Amino acid sequence: DGSQVYYRRGSAIQNPLWTLNNAADNETVKRFFGRFQLDYELTDWLSAQYRVGIDQYTQNNRRAVNKGGSQIPDGQLLTTERLNEITDHVLNLLYSYRINDDLEVDGVVGVNFRKEDSNFFGTNSTNQFVFDLQTHNNYTVHNSFSNLTQENNIGLYGTATLGYKSFLYLNFQARNDWTSVLEPANRSVFYPSASLSFIPTEAISSLQNNSVINYLKLRVGFGTSAGYPAPYRTQSVLATNTNAFVTQGGTTLQTNAVSNQLGNPNLQAEIHEELELGIEARFLDNRIGVDLSAYDKQSSDLIIGLQLDPSTGFTNTTVNAAELENRGVELGLNLIPVRGAFTWDINLNYTRNRNIINKIADGVDQVVIAGFTNEGNFAIPGQPYGVIQGIPFDRLDGAGKDNIIVNSIGEYETGADIAPIGDPNPNWTGNVINQFSYKGLSLGAQLSYVSGGDIFSTTVATMLARGNTIDTDVNRFIPVILPGVLPDGAPNDIQVYLGDAMFAGYFSASEGAVFDGTVVRLREVSLAYSIPRRLLESSPFGSASISIVGENLWYKAPNFPKGVNFDPEVLSLGVGNGRGFDYLTGPTAKKYGVNINVTF
């Protein structure tokens, strides 16, 4: 009958070969975006600009699963369509006015109208009739659903930059937003910014026309910005359910039900304040460029989803309740070892960020950000944002394997409650981008590196525990003594078979499946050719180029078992703030593409 046969006795896990041939996820995205702009010069120091941008896409998803599997025994056909459109209008007045020989001022005054519409609908059909026929009318049970969201934002803003003798600049910026996702009393949000820049190479005569230091700029800035919740978080709403029940007499009942989400009419925008210090410099005929910045970002009134006691009649709400601190360093380095007909350009960047949760809601010691209450990313005061919590190994005192308690059969003891078991945030990230160009031909390559960042991997734990990788190509019946202590604190002296120890070590506690996510990756390689203008003179084209691109062509994760060949750049928690979880996620893929770019 086409159904799967189990490949492991006593397990409900579906045969992967059957899954390969009888289950499929397909996605088609059609996207259109463009911009139209008009500029008009009012005076020699004032001009007007109007710009409208449109970005719209249609996303069609189709999940088809034949009946006969162990995960969805009766089969499923799920089709969804998402229509998303963003329209952005900008009207600017741009000014640039010289007050006297030493002072000049320039800036922008403008207004921005932004509208985002999203329409999501689909049908989920179950109980397949004829095997391998994937149409909705071949299913007996159907459930349709839809979701429509609309969001509008209006922004009024202005900037002013006062320049003194081309070496000292004082900049002011301010913006006021009005958003539809908050109640009228909280819709208006004002956030200003200011910065000061000093250019010694313009101010100090001995540094001008200097062959060693070509450019030097020092800057300091303080900025604020705002964040807004998703639509429809401020009011409690009713859910409708048609055909909820049909009586014996044929009467159809429709119902309204109070949503599980409690609306919060007092919800406000979250505020971010950032102090930045920076330096920009170029040396040796602009062959060496440096851009270094250090920042301290404080976020308050962060918007979080808060769980409620079901006895209140609701299960969750949205509140302003968290404070987050981010501090870090960003370094950009540009090198040009060879310049001429043949040019070699190198760009390097380094980023290091440390964050910590300073506060969450009063009376709440932790909040689930993503995942599950027993295994997920959490916000906990004093811990990094998104710290991974799960079941740890039980320890007598302190950290490390030597302090894990071993039970009476020689296996590691697990803790009773969840606790932090990993930090998904990397220690630092870096990229090296090499660009080689000769006449119209250019070759580029990007190598990226991520240092640290923990990841909980069910894939790796499963393969190691069950001995399905060359890393476990050993006699699993060898007796071993695990490092650790007995409950009374004495060193462990109880033997256990290696196979049993590995099975329990990776499956009994979540901590056993946490690995270091360090990875080096050949992110992208591209080969491009720009057709010389002289060959296009008799054509309608102003420029034309073609490029061949390959992405994710090679990687190495040195702290994962070699035989697993695991790529830590996977995510099993979907779109959002979840990070560092792999629940048997499909591997990442190499990508190849061809780009053709022409202007008329």
Short mmCIF file of C-alpha atoms in Angstrom, two decimals, residues 76-483:
data_model
loop_
_atom_site.label_atom_id
_atom_site.label_comp_id
_atom_site.label_asym_id
_atom_site.label_seq_id
_atom_site.Cartn_x
_atom_site.Cartn_y
_atom_site.Cartn_z
CA GLN A 76 -1.31 15.89 4.67
CA LEU A 77 -1.51 18.63 2.04
CA LEU A 78 -0.81 22.10 3.38
CA THR A 79 -0.79 25.04 0.98
CA THR A 80 -0.28 28.66 2.04
CA GLU A 81 0.08 31.98 0.28
CA ARG A 82 1.49 35.17 1.73
CA LEU A 83 1.00 38.51 0.02
CA ASN A 84 3.16 41.29 1.44
CA GLU A 85 3.40 44.88 0.23
CA ILE A 86 5.39 47.79 1.64
CA THR A 87 4.82 51.29 0.29
CA ASP A 88 7.19 54.01 1.42
CA HIS A 89 6.73 57.72 0.61
CA VAL A 90 9.45 60.27 1.42
CA LEU A 91 9.26 64.05 0.94
CA ASN A 92 12.48 65.95 1.73
CA LEU A 93 13.69 69.52 1.74
CA LEU A 94 17.48 69.53 1.43
CA TYR A 95 19.49 72.61 2.28
CA SER A 96 23.15 73.56 2.12
CA TYR A 97 23.99 77.15 3.09
CA ARG A 98 27.31 78.88 3.72
CA ILE A 99 26.97 81.38 6.55
CA ASN A 100 30.43 82.88 6.10
CA ASP A 101 33.92 81.81 5.01
CA ASP A 102 34.30 79.57 8.08
CA LEU A 103 30.80 78.27 8.76
CA GLU A 104 28.38 76.28 6.67
CA VAL A 105 25.23 74.37 7.52
CA ASP A 106 23.42 71.62 5.65
CA GLY A 107 20.76 69.06 6.40
CA VAL A 108 17.34 67.66 5.63
CA VAL A 109 13.80 68.28 6.81
CA GLY A 110 11.32 65.65 5.74
CA VAL A 111 8.31 63.47 6.28
CA ASN A 112 7.96 59.73 5.72
CA PHE A 113 4.77 57.72 5.22
CA ARG A 114 5.17 53.96 5.41
CA LYS A 115 2.44 51.36 5.03
CA GLU A 116 2.82 47.60 5.29
CA ASP A 117 0.04 45.16 4.39
CA SER A 118 0.32 41.42 4.88
CA ASN A 119 -2.31 38.88 3.87
CA PHE A 120 -1.72 35.25 4.80
CA PHE A 121 -4.13 32.40 4.03
CA GLY A 122 -4.02 28.69 3.46
CA THR A 123 -5.70 25.29 3.59
CA ASN A 124 -4.64 22.26 5.58
CA SER A 125 -6.10 18.97 4.35
CA THR A 126 -5.73 15.59 6.05
CA ASN A 127 -6.93 11.99 5.56
CA GLN A 128 -5.70 11.21 2.06
CA PHE A 129 -8.02 9.03 -0.07
CA VAL A 130 -5.88 7.82 -3.02
CA PHE A 131 -2.22 7.25 -2.25
CA ASP A 132 0.25 9.63 -3.98
CA LEU A 133 -2.44 11.97 -5.37
CA GLN A 134 -1.69 15.38 -3.89
CA THR A 135 -4.74 17.55 -4.50
CA HIS A 136 -7.03 19.02 -1.87
CA ASN A 137 -10.05 17.24 -3.28
CA ASN A 138 -8.27 13.92 -2.61
CA TYR A 139 -8.49 14.61 1.13
CA THR A 140 -11.56 14.26 3.31
CA VAL A 141 -10.84 16.80 6.07
CA HIS A 142 -10.10 20.45 5.32
CA ASN A 143 -9.24 23.40 7.53
CA SER A 144 -8.81 26.88 6.08
CA PHE A 145 -7.25 29.81 7.87
CA SER A 146 -6.28 33.41 7.16
CA ASN A 147 -4.59 36.37 8.78
CA LEU A 148 -4.57 40.00 7.70
CA THR A 149 -2.34 42.68 9.24
CA GLN A 150 -1.98 46.35 8.40
CA GLU A 151 0.56 48.75 9.84
CA ASN A 152 1.04 52.46 9.25
CA ASN A 153 3.84 54.74 10.38
CA ILE A 154 4.37 58.47 9.89
CA GLY A 155 7.73 60.04 10.62
CA LEU A 156 8.69 63.72 10.78
CA TYR A 157 12.42 64.32 10.94
CA GLY A 158 15.19 66.83 10.57
CA THR A 159 18.99 66.98 10.52
CA ALA A 160 21.45 69.84 10.74
CA THR A 161 25.21 69.67 10.35
CA LEU A 162 27.27 72.73 11.23
CA GLY A 163 30.73 72.68 9.69
CA TYR A 164 33.66 74.85 10.71
CA LYS A 165 36.54 75.25 8.24
CA SER A 166 36.00 71.74 6.88
CA PHE A 167 37.55 70.07 9.94
CA LEU A 168 34.97 70.35 12.73
CA TYR A 169 31.40 69.13 12.32
CA LEU A 170 28.52 69.19 14.81
CA ASN A 171 25.48 67.18 13.78
CA PHE A 172 21.97 67.12 15.26
CA GLN A 173 19.19 64.75 14.27
CA ALA A 174 15.66 64.31 15.53
CA ARG A 175 12.67 62.26 14.49
CA ASN A 176 9.12 61.89 15.73
CA ASP A 177 7.12 58.83 14.75
CA TRP A 178 3.41 58.14 14.96
CA THR A 179 2.60 54.43 14.69
CA SER A 180 -0.68 52.59 14.33
CA VAL A 181 0.44 49.60 16.43
CA LEU A 182 0.13 51.54 19.70
CA GLU A 183 -2.85 53.21 21.34
CA PRO A 184 -3.36 56.95 20.57
CA ALA A 185 -1.91 58.10 23.91
CA ASN A 186 1.39 56.27 23.19
CA ARG A 187 1.67 56.58 19.42
CA SER A 188 3.93 59.64 19.36
CA VAL A 189 7.60 58.78 19.93
CA PHE A 190 10.43 61.33 19.79
CA TYR A 191 14.09 60.34 19.61
CA PRO A 192 17.00 62.75 19.06
CA SER A 193 20.70 62.18 18.28
CA ALA A 194 23.89 64.23 18.15
CA SER A 195 27.49 63.71 17.05
CA LEU A 196 30.78 65.59 16.86
CA SER A 197 33.54 64.94 14.31
CA PHE A 198 37.07 66.35 14.12
CA ILE A 199 39.41 65.89 11.13
CA PRO A 200 43.05 66.61 12.18
CA THR A 201 44.33 66.16 8.62
CA GLU A 202 42.30 69.24 7.64
CA ALA A 203 42.97 71.27 10.79
CA ILE A 204 46.74 70.74 11.19
CA SER A 205 48.84 72.06 8.31
CA SER A 206 51.68 69.58 8.89
CA LEU A 207 49.30 66.70 8.27
CA GLN A 208 48.04 68.08 4.97
CA ASN A 209 49.49 66.49 1.84
CA ASN A 210 51.16 64.00 4.15
CA SER A 211 52.43 60.87 2.38
CA VAL A 212 52.03 58.71 5.49
CA ILE A 213 48.74 59.87 7.01
CA ASN A 214 46.33 60.66 4.21
CA TYR A 215 43.19 61.07 6.31
CA LEU A 216 42.31 61.05 10.01
CA LYS A 217 38.91 61.57 11.60
CA LEU A 218 37.81 61.32 15.24
CA ARG A 219 34.14 61.07 16.13
CA VAL A 220 31.84 60.74 19.11
CA GLY A 221 28.11 60.32 18.92
CA PHE A 222 25.05 59.71 21.05
CA GLY A 223 21.94 58.39 19.39
CA THR A 224 18.48 57.17 20.27
CA SER A 225 16.01 55.03 18.36
CA ALA A 226 12.72 53.27 18.97
CA GLY A 227 11.27 49.79 18.47
CA TYR A 228 7.62 48.88 18.09
CA PRO A 229 5.55 45.77 18.79
CA ALA A 230 3.84 43.64 16.18
CA PRO A 231 0.32 44.83 15.28
CA TYR A 232 -2.69 44.01 17.46
CA ARG A 233 -0.99 43.67 20.84
CA THR A 234 -2.80 46.46 22.66
CA GLN A 235 -6.39 45.18 22.71
CA SER A 236 -8.06 41.90 23.60
CA VAL A 237 -9.96 40.51 20.64
CA LEU A 238 -12.51 37.83 19.84
CA ALA A 239 -11.72 34.74 17.78
CA THR A 240 -14.42 33.47 15.42
CA ASN A 241 -15.09 29.82 14.69
CA THR A 242 -17.62 28.91 12.05
CA ASN A 243 -19.14 25.43 11.89
CA ALA A 244 -17.89 24.76 15.39
CA PHE A 245 -20.53 22.10 16.00
CA VAL A 246 -23.42 20.50 14.13
CA THR A 247 -26.31 19.21 16.23
CA GLN A 248 -28.17 15.96 15.56
CA GLY A 249 -30.94 18.04 14.06
CA GLY A 250 -28.53 19.61 11.57
CA THR A 251 -28.22 23.00 13.23
CA THR A 252 -24.78 24.57 12.73
CA LEU A 253 -23.33 26.48 15.64
CA GLN A 254 -20.88 29.35 15.28
CA THR A 255 -18.83 30.62 18.22
CA ASN A 256 -16.89 33.63 19.41
CA ALA A 257 -14.14 33.05 21.92
CA VAL A 258 -11.95 35.40 23.91
CA SER A 259 -8.38 35.30 22.62
CA ASN A 260 -5.72 33.71 24.81
CA GLN A 261 -3.73 36.94 24.49
CA LEU A 262 -4.50 39.75 26.91
CA GLY A 263 -4.25 43.12 25.20
CA ASN A 264 -2.11 45.77 26.88
CA PRO A 265 -3.41 49.28 26.11
CA ASN A 266 -0.46 50.78 28.03
CA LEU A 267 2.13 49.23 25.73
CA GLN A 268 4.78 51.73 24.63
CA ALA A 269 7.69 51.85 22.22
CA GLU A 270 11.01 50.45 23.40
CA ILE A 271 13.88 52.92 23.53
CA HIS A 272 17.52 52.33 22.57
CA GLU A 273 20.31 54.74 23.54
CA GLU A 274 23.82 54.31 22.17
CA LEU A 275 27.13 56.06 22.80
CA GLU A 276 29.82 55.51 20.16
CA LEU A 277 33.46 56.52 19.88
CA GLY A 278 35.26 56.05 16.59
CA ILE A 279 38.30 56.76 14.48
CA GLU A 280 38.77 56.62 10.70
CA ALA A 281 42.16 56.81 9.02
CA ARG A 282 43.93 56.14 5.74
CA PHE A 283 47.66 55.71 5.29
CA LEU A 284 50.38 55.30 2.65
CA ASP A 285 48.67 56.77 -0.39
CA ASN A 286 45.33 55.34 0.73
CA ARG A 287 46.61 51.78 0.60
CA ILE A 288 45.68 51.16 4.24
CA GLY A 289 42.33 52.17 5.71
CA VAL A 290 41.12 51.74 9.29
CA ASP A 291 37.64 52.24 10.76
CA LEU A 292 37.44 51.47 14.48
CA SER A 293 34.46 52.06 16.76
CA ALA A 294 33.47 51.17 20.31
CA TYR A 295 29.90 51.39 21.49
CA ASP A 296 27.71 51.10 24.56
CA LYS A 297 24.03 50.52 23.82
CA GLN A 298 21.40 50.60 26.55
CA SER A 299 17.89 49.36 25.74
CA SER A 300 14.95 50.02 28.03
CA ASP A 301 11.22 49.27 28.03
CA LEU A 302 11.95 46.28 25.81
CA ILE A 303 8.83 44.62 24.48
CA ILE A 304 8.51 41.00 25.56
CA GLY A 305 5.82 38.34 25.58
CA LEU A 306 4.88 37.44 29.13
CA GLN A 307 3.19 34.21 30.16
CA LEU A 308 0.15 34.46 32.43
CA ASP A 309 -1.52 32.06 34.81
CA PRO A 310 -4.40 30.45 32.84
CA SER A 311 -6.65 31.14 35.83
CA THR A 312 -6.66 34.78 34.68
CA GLY A 313 -8.52 33.73 31.54
CA PHE A 314 -5.47 34.41 29.36
CA THR A 315 -2.19 32.62 28.71
CA ASN A 316 0.02 35.51 27.57
CA THR A 317 0.32 39.24 27.13
CA THR A 318 2.83 41.80 25.83
CA VAL A 319 4.59 44.23 28.18
CA ASN A 320 7.44 46.73 28.43
CA ALA A 321 9.53 44.94 31.00
CA ALA A 322 13.18 44.38 30.12
CA GLU A 323 16.47 46.25 30.10
CA LEU A 324 19.37 45.07 27.95
CA GLU A 325 22.96 46.23 27.65
CA ASN A 326 25.22 45.73 24.62
CA ARG A 327 28.86 46.73 24.54
CA GLY A 328 31.26 45.98 21.76
CA VAL A 329 33.98 46.84 19.28
CA GLU A 330 33.85 46.92 15.48
CA LEU A 331 36.98 47.12 13.35
CA GLY A 332 37.19 47.50 9.61
CA LEU A 333 40.51 47.26 7.77
CA ASN A 334 41.11 47.92 4.07
CA LEU A 335 44.37 46.94 2.38
CA ILE A 336 45.43 47.47 -1.25
CA PRO A 337 48.68 45.50 -1.74
CA VAL A 338 48.62 45.94 -5.53
CA ARG A 339 47.15 48.86 -7.46
CA GLY A 340 47.16 49.44 -11.19
CA ALA A 341 45.83 47.59 -14.21
CA PHE A 342 45.75 44.65 -11.86
CA THR A 343 44.37 45.52 -8.41
CA TRP A 344 44.18 43.44 -5.26
CA ASP A 345 41.80 44.83 -2.65
CA ILE A 346 41.39 43.27 0.82
CA ASN A 347 38.64 44.14 3.31
CA LEU A 348 38.69 42.70 6.82
CA ASN A 349 36.17 43.25 9.58
CA TYR A 350 36.04 42.15 13.19
CA THR A 351 33.06 42.38 15.57
CA ARG A 352 32.94 41.62 19.26
CA ASN A 353 29.75 42.17 21.26
CA ARG A 354 28.88 41.42 24.87
CA ASN A 355 25.30 41.67 26.04
CA ILE A 356 23.60 41.11 29.36
CA ILE A 357 20.05 41.29 30.67
CA ASN A 358 19.87 43.89 33.43
CA LYS A 359 16.20 43.59 34.30
CA ILE A 360 12.91 41.97 33.38
CA ALA A 361 9.40 42.30 34.78
CA ASP A 362 8.99 42.60 38.54
CA GLY A 363 8.23 39.24 40.10
CA VAL A 364 9.44 37.34 37.02
CA ASP A 365 12.83 35.64 37.17
CA GLN A 366 13.01 34.54 33.53
CA VAL A 367 11.21 34.81 30.20
CA VAL A 368 11.21 32.33 27.32
CA ILE A 369 12.45 34.04 24.15
CA ALA A 370 12.25 31.05 21.82
CA GLY A 371 12.03 27.28 22.01
CA PHE A 372 10.32 25.58 24.91
CA THR A 373 9.99 26.09 28.66
CA ASN A 374 12.28 23.13 29.36
CA GLU A 375 14.73 23.73 26.51
CA GLY A 376 15.08 27.10 24.84
CA ASN A 377 16.49 30.62 24.77
CA PHE A 378 15.74 32.68 27.86
CA ALA A 379 16.03 36.22 29.17
CA ILE A 380 17.45 36.01 32.71
CA PRO A 381 18.81 38.97 34.69
CA GLY A 382 22.59 38.75 34.91
CA GLN A 383 22.83 36.36 31.95
CA PRO A 384 23.56 37.00 28.24
CA TYR A 385 20.54 37.57 26.04
CA GLY A 386 19.13 34.28 24.76
CA VAL A 387 21.11 32.04 27.12
CA ILE A 388 20.36 28.35 26.47
CA GLN A 389 18.59 26.56 29.31
CA GLY A 390 17.96 22.84 29.62
CA ILE A 391 18.52 19.91 31.95
CA PRO A 392 22.16 19.95 33.19
CA PHE A 393 24.26 17.20 34.65
CA ASP A 394 24.09 17.13 38.44
CA ARG A 395 27.30 18.42 40.00
CA LEU A 396 28.57 18.16 43.54
CA ASP A 397 30.41 21.48 43.53
CA GLY A 398 31.71 23.77 40.80
CA ALA A 399 31.94 23.21 37.06
CA GLY A 400 33.74 20.70 34.89
CA LYS A 401 33.46 16.95 34.25
CA ASP A 402 35.41 16.05 37.38
CA ASN A 403 32.54 17.32 39.57
CA ILE A 404 29.62 15.56 37.78
CA ILE A 405 27.88 13.09 40.07
CA VAL A 406 27.92 9.48 38.89
CA ASN A 407 24.99 7.22 39.86
CA SER A 408 25.05 3.62 41.08
CA ILE A 409 25.36 2.13 37.58
CA GLY A 410 28.25 4.34 36.55
CA GLU A 411 26.32 6.86 34.41
CA TYR A 412 26.10 10.61 34.88
CA GLU A 413 23.28 11.89 37.11
CA THR A 414 20.96 14.53 35.68
CA GLY A 415 19.74 17.65 37.46
CA ALA A 416 16.17 18.05 38.64
CA ASP A 417 15.52 21.53 37.16
CA ILE A 418 16.53 23.45 34.08
CA ALA A 419 19.54 25.73 34.28
CA PRO A 420 21.83 27.67 31.89
CA ILE A 421 23.83 25.17 29.82
CA GLY A 422 25.19 27.34 27.02
CA ASP A 423 25.59 30.79 25.51
CA PRO A 424 24.62 30.97 21.81
CA ASN A 425 26.31 34.36 21.35
CA PRO A 426 29.69 34.07 19.60
CA ASN A 427 32.88 35.40 21.16
CA TRP A 428 33.62 37.34 17.99
CA THR A 429 33.09 37.18 14.24
CA GLY A 430 35.36 38.14 11.38
CA ASN A 431 35.38 38.30 7.59
CA VAL A 432 38.10 38.57 4.96
CA ILE A 433 37.02 39.71 1.50
CA ASN A 434 39.56 39.53 -1.31
CA GLN A 435 38.83 41.26 -4.62
CA PHE A 436 41.10 40.81 -7.65
CA SER A 437 40.38 42.89 -10.75
CA TYR A 438 42.01 43.21 -14.14
CA LYS A 439 40.43 45.49 -16.69
CA GLY A 440 36.78 44.35 -16.81
CA LEU A 441 37.33 41.04 -15.08
CA SER A 442 37.06 40.65 -11.30
CA LEU A 443 37.32 37.70 -8.91
CA GLY A 444 36.06 37.93 -5.35
CA ALA A 445 36.14 35.59 -2.36
CA GLN A 446 34.80 35.99 1.17
CA LEU A 447 36.05 33.91 4.08
CA SER A 448 34.16 34.21 7.38
CA TYR A 449 34.97 33.01 10.88
CA VAL A 450 32.74 32.66 13.93
CA SER A 451 34.47 32.07 17.26
CA GLY A 452 32.41 30.20 19.82
CA GLY A 453 28.68 30.36 20.34
CA ASP A 454 27.11 27.22 21.81
CA ILE A 455 24.61 25.12 19.92
CA PHE A 456 22.36 22.34 21.17
CA SER A 457 22.41 19.69 18.43
CA THR A 458 20.07 16.72 18.43
CA THR A 459 21.62 15.62 15.13
CA VAL A 460 25.13 15.26 16.53
CA ALA A 461 23.97 13.80 19.86
CA THR A 462 21.86 11.16 18.10
CA MET A 463 24.67 10.04 15.79
CA LEU A 464 27.19 9.82 18.63
CA ALA A 465 24.84 8.11 21.08
CA ARG A 466 23.80 5.47 18.57
CA GLY A 467 27.25 4.96 17.09
CA ASN A 468 26.27 6.10 13.58
CA THR A 469 29.49 7.95 12.76
CA ILE A 470 33.14 7.05 12.29
CA ASP A 471 33.87 9.04 15.45
CA THR A 472 32.34 6.16 17.42
CA ASP A 473 34.12 3.40 15.51
CA VAL A 474 35.20 1.69 18.74
CA ASN A 475 34.15 -1.33 20.76
CA ARG A 476 31.10 -0.01 22.61
CA PHE A 477 31.20 -2.95 25.05
CA ILE A 478 34.48 -1.80 26.58
CA PRO A 479 34.04 -1.03 30.30
CA VAL A 480 35.04 2.52 31.23
CA ILE A 481 35.06 4.68 34.33
CA LEU A 482 33.70 8.16 33.66
CA PRO A 483 35.43 11.17 35.20
#
